[in-house]
PDB file of C-alpha atoms in Angstrom:
ATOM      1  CA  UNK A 912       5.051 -11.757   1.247  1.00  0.00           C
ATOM      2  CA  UNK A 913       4.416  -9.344  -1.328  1.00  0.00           C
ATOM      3  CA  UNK A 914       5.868  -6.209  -2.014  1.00  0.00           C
ATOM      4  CA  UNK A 915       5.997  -2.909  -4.151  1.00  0.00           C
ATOM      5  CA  UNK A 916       8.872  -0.439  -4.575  1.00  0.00           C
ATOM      6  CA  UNK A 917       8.489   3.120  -6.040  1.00  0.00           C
ATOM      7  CA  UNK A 918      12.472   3.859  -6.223  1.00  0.00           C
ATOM      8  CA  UNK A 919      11.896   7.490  -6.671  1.00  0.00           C
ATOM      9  CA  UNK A 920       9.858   9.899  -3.696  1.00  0.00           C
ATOM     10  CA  UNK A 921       9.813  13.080  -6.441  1.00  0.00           C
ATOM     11  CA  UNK A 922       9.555  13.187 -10.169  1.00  0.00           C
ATOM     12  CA  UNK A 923      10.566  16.167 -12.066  1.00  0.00           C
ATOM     13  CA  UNK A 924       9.459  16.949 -15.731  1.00  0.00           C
ATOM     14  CA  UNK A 925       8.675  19.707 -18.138  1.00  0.00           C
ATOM     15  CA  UNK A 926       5.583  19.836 -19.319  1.00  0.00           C
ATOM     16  CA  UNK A 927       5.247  19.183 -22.935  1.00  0.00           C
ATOM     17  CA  UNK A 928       8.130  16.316 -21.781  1.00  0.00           C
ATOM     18  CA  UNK A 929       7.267  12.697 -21.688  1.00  0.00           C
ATOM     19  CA  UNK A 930       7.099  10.971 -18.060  1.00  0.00           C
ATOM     20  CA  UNK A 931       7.504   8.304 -16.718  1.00  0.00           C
ATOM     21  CA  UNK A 932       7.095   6.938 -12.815  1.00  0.00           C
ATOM     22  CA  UNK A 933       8.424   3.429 -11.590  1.00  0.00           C
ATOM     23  CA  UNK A 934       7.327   0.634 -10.138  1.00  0.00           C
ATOM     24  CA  UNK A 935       8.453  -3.020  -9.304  1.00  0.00           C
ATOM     25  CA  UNK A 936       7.003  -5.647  -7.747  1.00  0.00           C
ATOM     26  CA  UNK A 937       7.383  -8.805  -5.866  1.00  0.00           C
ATOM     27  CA  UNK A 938       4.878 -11.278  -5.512  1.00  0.00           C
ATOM     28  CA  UNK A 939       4.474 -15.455  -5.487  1.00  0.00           C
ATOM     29  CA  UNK A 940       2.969 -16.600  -8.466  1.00  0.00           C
ATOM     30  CA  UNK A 941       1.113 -13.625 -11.039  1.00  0.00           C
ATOM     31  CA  UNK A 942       0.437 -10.372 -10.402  1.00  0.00           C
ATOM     32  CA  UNK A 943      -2.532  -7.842 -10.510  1.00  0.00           C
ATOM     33  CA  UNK A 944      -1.041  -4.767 -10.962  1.00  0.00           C
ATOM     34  CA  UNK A 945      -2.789  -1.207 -10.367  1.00  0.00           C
ATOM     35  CA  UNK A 946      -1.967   2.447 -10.515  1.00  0.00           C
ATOM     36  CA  UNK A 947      -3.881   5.021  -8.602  1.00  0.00           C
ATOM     37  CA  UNK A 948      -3.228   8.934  -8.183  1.00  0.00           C
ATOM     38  CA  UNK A 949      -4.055  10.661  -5.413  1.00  0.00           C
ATOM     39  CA  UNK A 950      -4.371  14.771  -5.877  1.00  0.00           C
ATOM     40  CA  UNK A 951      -4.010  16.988  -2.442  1.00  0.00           C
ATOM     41  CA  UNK A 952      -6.208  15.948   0.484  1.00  0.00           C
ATOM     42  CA  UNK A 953      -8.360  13.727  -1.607  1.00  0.00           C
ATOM     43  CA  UNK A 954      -8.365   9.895  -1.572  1.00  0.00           C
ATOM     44  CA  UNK A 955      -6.925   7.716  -4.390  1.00  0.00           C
ATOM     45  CA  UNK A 956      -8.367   7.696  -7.669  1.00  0.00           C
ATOM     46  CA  UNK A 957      -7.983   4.604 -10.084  1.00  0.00           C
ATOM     47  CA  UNK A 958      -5.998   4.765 -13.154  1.00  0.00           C
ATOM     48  CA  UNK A 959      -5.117   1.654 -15.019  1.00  0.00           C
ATOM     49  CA  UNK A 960      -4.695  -2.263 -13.944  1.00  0.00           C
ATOM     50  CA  UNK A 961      -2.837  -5.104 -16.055  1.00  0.00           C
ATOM     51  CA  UNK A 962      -4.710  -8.620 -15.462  1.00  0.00           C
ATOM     52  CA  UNK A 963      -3.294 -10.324 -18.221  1.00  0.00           C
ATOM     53  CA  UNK A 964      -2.574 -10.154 -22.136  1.00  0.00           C
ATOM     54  CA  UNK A 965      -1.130  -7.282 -23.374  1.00  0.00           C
ATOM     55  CA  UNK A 966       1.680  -5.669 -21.573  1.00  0.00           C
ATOM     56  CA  UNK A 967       1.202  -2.084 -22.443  1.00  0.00           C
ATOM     57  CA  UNK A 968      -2.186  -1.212 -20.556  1.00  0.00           C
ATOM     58  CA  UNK A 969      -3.786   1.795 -21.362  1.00  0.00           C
ATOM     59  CA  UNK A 970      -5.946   4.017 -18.754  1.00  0.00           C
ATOM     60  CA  UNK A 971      -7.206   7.422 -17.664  1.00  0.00           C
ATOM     61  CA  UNK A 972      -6.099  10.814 -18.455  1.00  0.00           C
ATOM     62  CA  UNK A 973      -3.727   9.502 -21.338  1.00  0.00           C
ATOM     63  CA  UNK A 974      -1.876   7.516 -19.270  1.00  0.00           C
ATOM     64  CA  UNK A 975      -0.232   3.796 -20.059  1.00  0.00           C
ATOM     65  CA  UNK A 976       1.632   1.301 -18.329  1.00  0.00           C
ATOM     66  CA  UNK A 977       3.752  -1.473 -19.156  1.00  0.00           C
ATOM     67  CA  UNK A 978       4.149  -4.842 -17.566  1.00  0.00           C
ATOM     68  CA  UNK A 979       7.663  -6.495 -17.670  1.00  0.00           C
ATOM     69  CA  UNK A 980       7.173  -9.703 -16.412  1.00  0.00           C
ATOM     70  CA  UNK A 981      11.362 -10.044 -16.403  1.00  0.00           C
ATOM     71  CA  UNK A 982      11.886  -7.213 -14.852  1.00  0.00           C
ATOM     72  CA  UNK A 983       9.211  -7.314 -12.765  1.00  0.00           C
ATOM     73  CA  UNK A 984       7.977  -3.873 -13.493  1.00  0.00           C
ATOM     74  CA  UNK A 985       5.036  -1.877 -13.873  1.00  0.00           C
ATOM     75  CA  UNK A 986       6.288   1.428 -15.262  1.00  0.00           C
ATOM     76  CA  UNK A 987       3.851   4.378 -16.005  1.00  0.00           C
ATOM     77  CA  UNK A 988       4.038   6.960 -19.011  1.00  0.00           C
ATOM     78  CA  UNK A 989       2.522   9.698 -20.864  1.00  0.00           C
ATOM     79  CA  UNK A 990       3.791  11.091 -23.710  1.00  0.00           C
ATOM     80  CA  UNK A 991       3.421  14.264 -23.060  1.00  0.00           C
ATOM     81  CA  UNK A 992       2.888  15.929 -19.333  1.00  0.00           C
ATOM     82  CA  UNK A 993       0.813  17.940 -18.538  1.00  0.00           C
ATOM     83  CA  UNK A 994       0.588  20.315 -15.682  1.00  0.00           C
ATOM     84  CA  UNK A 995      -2.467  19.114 -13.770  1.00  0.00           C
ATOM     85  CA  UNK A 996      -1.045  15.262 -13.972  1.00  0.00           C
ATOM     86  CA  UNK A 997       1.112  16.815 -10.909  1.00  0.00           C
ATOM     87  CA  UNK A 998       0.359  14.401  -8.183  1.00  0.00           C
ATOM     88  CA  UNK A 999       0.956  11.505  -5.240  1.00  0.00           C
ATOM     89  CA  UNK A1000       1.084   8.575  -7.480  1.00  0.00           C
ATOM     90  CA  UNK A1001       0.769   4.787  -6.105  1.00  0.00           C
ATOM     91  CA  UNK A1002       1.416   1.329  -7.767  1.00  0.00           C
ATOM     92  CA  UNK A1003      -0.110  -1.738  -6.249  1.00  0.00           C
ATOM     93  CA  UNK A1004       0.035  -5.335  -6.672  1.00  0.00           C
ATOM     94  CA  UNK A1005      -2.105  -8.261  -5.739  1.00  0.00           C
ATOM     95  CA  UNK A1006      -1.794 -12.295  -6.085  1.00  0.00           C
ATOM     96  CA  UNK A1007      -3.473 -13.354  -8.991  1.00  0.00           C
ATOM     97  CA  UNK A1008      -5.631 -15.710  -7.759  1.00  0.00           C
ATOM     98  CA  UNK A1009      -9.837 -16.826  -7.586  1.00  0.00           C
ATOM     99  CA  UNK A1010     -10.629 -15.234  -4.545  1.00  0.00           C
ATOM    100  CA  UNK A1011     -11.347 -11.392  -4.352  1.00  0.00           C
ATOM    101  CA  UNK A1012     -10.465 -10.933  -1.150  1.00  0.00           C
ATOM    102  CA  UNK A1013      -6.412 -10.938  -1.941  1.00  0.00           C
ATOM    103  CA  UNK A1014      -4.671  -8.530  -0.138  1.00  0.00           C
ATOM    104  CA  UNK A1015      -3.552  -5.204  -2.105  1.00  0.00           C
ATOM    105  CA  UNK A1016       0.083  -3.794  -1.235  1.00  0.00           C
ATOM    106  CA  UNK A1017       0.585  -0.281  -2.554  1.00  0.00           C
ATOM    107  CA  UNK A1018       4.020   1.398  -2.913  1.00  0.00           C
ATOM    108  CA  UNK A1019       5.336   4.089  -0.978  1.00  0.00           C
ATOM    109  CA  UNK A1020       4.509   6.576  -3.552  1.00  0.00           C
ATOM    110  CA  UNK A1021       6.186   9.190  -5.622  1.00  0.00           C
ATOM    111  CA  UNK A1022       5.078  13.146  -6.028  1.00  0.00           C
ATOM    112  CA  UNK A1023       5.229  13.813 -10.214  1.00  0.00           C
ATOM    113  CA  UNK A1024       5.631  17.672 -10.335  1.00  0.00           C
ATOM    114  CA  UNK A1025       5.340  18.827 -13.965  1.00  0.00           C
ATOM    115  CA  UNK A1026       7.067  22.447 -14.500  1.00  0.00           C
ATOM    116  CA  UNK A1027       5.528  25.117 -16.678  1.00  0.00           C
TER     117      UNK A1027
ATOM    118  CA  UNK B1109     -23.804  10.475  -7.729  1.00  0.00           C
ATOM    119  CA  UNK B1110     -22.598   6.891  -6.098  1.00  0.00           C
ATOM    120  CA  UNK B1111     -19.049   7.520  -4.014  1.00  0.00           C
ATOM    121  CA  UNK B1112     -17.824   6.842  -0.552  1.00  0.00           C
ATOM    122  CA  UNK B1113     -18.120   9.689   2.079  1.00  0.00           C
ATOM    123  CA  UNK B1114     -15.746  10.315   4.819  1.00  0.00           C
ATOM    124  CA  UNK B1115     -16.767  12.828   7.527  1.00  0.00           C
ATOM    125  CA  UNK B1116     -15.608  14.546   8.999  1.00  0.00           C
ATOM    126  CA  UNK B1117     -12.471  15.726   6.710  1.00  0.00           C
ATOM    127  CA  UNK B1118     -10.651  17.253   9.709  1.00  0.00           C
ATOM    128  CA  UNK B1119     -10.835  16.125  13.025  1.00  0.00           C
ATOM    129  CA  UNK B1120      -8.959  17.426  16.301  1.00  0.00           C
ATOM    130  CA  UNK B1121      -8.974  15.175  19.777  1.00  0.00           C
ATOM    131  CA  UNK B1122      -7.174  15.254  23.013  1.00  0.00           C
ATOM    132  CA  UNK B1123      -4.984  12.631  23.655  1.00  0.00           C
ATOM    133  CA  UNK B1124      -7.203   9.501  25.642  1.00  0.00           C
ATOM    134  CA  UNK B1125     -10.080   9.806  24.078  1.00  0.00           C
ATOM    135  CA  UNK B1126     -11.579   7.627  22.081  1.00  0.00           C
ATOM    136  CA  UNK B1127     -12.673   8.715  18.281  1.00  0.00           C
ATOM    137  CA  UNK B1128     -14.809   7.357  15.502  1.00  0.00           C
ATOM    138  CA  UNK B1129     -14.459   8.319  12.056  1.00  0.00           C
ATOM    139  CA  UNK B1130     -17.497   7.829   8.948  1.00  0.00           C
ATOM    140  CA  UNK B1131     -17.651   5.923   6.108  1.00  0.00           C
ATOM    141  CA  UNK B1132     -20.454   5.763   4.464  1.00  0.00           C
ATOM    142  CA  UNK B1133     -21.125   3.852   0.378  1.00  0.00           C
ATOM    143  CA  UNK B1134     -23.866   4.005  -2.241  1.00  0.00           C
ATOM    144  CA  UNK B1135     -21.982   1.644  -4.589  1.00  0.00           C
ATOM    145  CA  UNK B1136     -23.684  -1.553  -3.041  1.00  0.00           C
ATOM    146  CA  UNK B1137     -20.270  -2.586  -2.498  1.00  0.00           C
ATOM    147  CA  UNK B1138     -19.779  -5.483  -0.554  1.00  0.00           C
ATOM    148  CA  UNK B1139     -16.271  -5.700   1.118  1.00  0.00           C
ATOM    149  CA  UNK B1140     -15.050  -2.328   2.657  1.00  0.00           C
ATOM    150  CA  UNK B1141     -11.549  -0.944   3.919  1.00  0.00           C
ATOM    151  CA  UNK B1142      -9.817   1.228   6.309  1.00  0.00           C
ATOM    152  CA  UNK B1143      -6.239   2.706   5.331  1.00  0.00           C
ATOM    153  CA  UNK B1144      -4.364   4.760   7.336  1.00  0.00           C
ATOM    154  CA  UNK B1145      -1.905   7.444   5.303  1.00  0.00           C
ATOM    155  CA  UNK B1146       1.499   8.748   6.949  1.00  0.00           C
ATOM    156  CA  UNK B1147       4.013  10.694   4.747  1.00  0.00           C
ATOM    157  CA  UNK B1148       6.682   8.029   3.059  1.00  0.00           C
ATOM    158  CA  UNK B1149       4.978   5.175   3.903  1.00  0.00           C
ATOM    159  CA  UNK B1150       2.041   4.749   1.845  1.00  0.00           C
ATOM    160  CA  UNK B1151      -1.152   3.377   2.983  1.00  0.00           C
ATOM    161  CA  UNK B1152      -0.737   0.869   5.425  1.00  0.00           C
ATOM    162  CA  UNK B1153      -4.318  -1.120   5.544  1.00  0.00           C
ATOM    163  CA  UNK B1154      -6.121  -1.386   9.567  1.00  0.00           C
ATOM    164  CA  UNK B1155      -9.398  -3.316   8.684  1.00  0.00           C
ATOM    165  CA  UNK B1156     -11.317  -4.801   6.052  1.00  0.00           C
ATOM    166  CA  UNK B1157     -15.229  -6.628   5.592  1.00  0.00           C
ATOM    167  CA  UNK B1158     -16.216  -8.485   2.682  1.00  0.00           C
ATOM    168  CA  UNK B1159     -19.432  -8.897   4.399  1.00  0.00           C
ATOM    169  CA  UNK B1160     -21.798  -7.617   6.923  1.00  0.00           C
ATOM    170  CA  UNK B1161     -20.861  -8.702  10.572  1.00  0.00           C
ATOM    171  CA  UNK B1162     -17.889  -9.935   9.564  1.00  0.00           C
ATOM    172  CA  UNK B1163     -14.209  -8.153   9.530  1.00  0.00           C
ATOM    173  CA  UNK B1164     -10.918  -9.065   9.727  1.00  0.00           C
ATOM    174  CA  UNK B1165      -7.789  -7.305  11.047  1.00  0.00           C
ATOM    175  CA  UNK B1166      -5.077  -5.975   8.073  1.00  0.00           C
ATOM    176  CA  UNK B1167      -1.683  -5.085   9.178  1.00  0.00           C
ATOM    177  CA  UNK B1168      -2.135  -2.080  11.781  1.00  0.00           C
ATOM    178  CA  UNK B1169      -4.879  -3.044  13.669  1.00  0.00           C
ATOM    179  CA  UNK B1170      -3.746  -2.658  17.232  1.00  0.00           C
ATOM    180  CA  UNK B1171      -5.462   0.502  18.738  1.00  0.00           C
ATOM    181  CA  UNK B1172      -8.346   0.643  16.663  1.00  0.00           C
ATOM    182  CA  UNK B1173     -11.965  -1.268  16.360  1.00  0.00           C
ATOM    183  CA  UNK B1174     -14.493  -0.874  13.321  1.00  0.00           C
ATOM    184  CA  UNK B1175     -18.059  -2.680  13.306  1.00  0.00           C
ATOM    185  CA  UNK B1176     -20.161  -3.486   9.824  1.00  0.00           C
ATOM    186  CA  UNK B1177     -23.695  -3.730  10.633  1.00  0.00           C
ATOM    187  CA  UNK B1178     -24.580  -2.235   7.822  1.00  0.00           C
ATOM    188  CA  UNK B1179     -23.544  -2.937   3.833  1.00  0.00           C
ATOM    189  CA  UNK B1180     -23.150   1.317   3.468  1.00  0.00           C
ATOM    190  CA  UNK B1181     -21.601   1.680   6.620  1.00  0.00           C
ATOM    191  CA  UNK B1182     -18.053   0.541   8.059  1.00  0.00           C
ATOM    192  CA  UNK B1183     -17.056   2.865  11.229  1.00  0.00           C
ATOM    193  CA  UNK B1184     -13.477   2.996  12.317  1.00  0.00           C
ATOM    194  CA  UNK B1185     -12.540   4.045  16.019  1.00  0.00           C
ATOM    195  CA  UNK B1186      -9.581   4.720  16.791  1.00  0.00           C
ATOM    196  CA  UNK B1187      -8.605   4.092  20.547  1.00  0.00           C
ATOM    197  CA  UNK B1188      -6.665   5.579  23.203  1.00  0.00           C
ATOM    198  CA  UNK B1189      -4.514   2.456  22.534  1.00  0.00           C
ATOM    199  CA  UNK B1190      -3.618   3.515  19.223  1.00  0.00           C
ATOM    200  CA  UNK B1191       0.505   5.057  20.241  1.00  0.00           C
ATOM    201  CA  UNK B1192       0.669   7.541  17.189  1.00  0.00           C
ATOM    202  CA  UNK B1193      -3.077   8.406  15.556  1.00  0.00           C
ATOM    203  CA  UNK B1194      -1.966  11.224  14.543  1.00  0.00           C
ATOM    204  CA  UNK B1195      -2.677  10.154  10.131  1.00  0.00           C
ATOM    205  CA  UNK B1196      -4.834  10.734   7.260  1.00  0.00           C
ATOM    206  CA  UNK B1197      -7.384   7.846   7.363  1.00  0.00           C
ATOM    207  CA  UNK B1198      -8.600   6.809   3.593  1.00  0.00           C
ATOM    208  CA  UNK B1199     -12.190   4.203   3.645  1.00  0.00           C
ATOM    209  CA  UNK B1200     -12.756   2.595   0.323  1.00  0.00           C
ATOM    210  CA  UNK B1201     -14.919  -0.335  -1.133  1.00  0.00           C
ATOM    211  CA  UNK B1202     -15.439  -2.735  -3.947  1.00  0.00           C
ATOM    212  CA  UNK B1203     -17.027  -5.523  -5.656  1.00  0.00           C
ATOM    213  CA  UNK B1204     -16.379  -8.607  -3.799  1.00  0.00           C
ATOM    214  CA  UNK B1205     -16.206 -10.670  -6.892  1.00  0.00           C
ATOM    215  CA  UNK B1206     -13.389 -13.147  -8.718  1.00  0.00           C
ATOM    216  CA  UNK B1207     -11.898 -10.865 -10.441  1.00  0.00           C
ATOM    217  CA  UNK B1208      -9.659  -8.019 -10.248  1.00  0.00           C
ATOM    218  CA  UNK B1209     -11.872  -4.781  -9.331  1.00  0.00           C
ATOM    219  CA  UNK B1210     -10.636  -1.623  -8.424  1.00  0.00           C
ATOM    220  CA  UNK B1211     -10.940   0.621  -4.801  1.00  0.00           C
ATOM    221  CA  UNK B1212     -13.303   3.289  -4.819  1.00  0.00           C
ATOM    222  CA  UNK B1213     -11.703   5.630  -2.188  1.00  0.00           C
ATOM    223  CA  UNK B1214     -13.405   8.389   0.237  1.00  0.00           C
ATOM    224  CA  UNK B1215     -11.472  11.592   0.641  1.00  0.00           C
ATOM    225  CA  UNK B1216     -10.356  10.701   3.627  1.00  0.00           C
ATOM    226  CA  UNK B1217     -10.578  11.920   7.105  1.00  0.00           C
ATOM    227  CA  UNK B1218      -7.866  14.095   8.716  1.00  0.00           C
ATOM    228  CA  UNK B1219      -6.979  12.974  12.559  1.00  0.00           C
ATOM    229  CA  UNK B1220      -4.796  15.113  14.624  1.00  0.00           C
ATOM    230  CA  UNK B1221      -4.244  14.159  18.587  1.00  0.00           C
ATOM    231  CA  UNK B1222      -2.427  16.726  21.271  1.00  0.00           C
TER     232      UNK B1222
END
């Protein structure tokens, strides 16, 4: 079985601060990893994915992630927060495999609140 | 604009009765989704299609029924079976493909039961 674990429900930074929001993973074999963000009553909204190659993906809104195949993390940063990157934010992870119909497991979540 | 609509975003129901939620694409996706959204527990998926007249259960499908006679359209109804409906319900879609696509998500549709 697969899993994801977001250790932390609510992230506090300054803005101007850098961020970062955790995730690790377990999963047979090699993982697809994702991050989405979800913003109040709205659905999810994709950010970045690793597949394979580098480890330090880069995605939307100035937001990165890096893959830790050791650790089995999928950590994502920003240099610098902003106040509107306050948010529900989910990692999820999928078997790599040849078939697109592998099943996606998100994370519980964690609420990034950036303080003026 | 392609997307995924949800309608309606807020809906109320009695407990027993029977509801159906909307989910409608114009991203010529094939496969389709149903999530269900409680506080602390992430999304949890109920149903998925990869193809028309086909589905397959995900891991909370007791209580609810969805049909896919359509490629736009993938209906979820939630039963009078379903214990604790109560939930934000999230559709979304993608490219069935080999490869590693992302979900395109609705804005979900609000349920409340009393």
């Amino acid at each position: 079985a697969q899993s994801v674990a977001q250790p932390e429900d609510q992230v506090n930074v300054a803005e101007g601060n850098p961020l970062t929001v955790k995730c690790t993973y377990s999963v047979s074999g090699n993982p697809y990893l994702f991050w989405y963000v979800q913003y109040p009553n709205r659905g999810l909204q994709f950010l970045l994915k690793y597949i394979t190659g580098d480890n330090l993906v880069k995605g939307s809104y100035g937001f990165e992630a890096e893959f830790n195949k050791s650790q089995t993390s999928f950590h994502l940063k920003k240099p610098s927060a902003l106040v509107s990157d306050s948010a529900l934010y989910f990692c999820a992870v999928r078997r790599r495999s040849n078939f697109g119909n592998e099943k996606l497991t998100f994370g519980t979540g964690t609420r990034l609140t950036i303080i003026p | 604009d392609g997307g995924i609509t949800q309608s309606p975003k807020y809906l109320f129901r009695k407990e027993g009765q029977n509801v159906t939620l909307s989910c409608e694409q114009n991203l010529n996706h094939d496969a389709m989704y149903w999530y269900r959204q409680d506080p602390g527990q992430g999304l949890r998926l109920i149903y998925y299609s990869q193809i028309v007249n086909d589905f397959q259960k995900g891991d909370i499908a007791e209580g609810y029924s969805v049909s896919r006679e359509k490629k736009e359209s993938f209906p979820l109804t939630v039963t009078s079976a379903q214990k604790n409906p109560t939930a934000f319900y999230l559709c979304a879609s993608k490219d069935y493909e080999v490869g590693i696509s992302p979900l395109h998500f609705g804005n979900g549709t609000r349920l409340t039961v009393t």
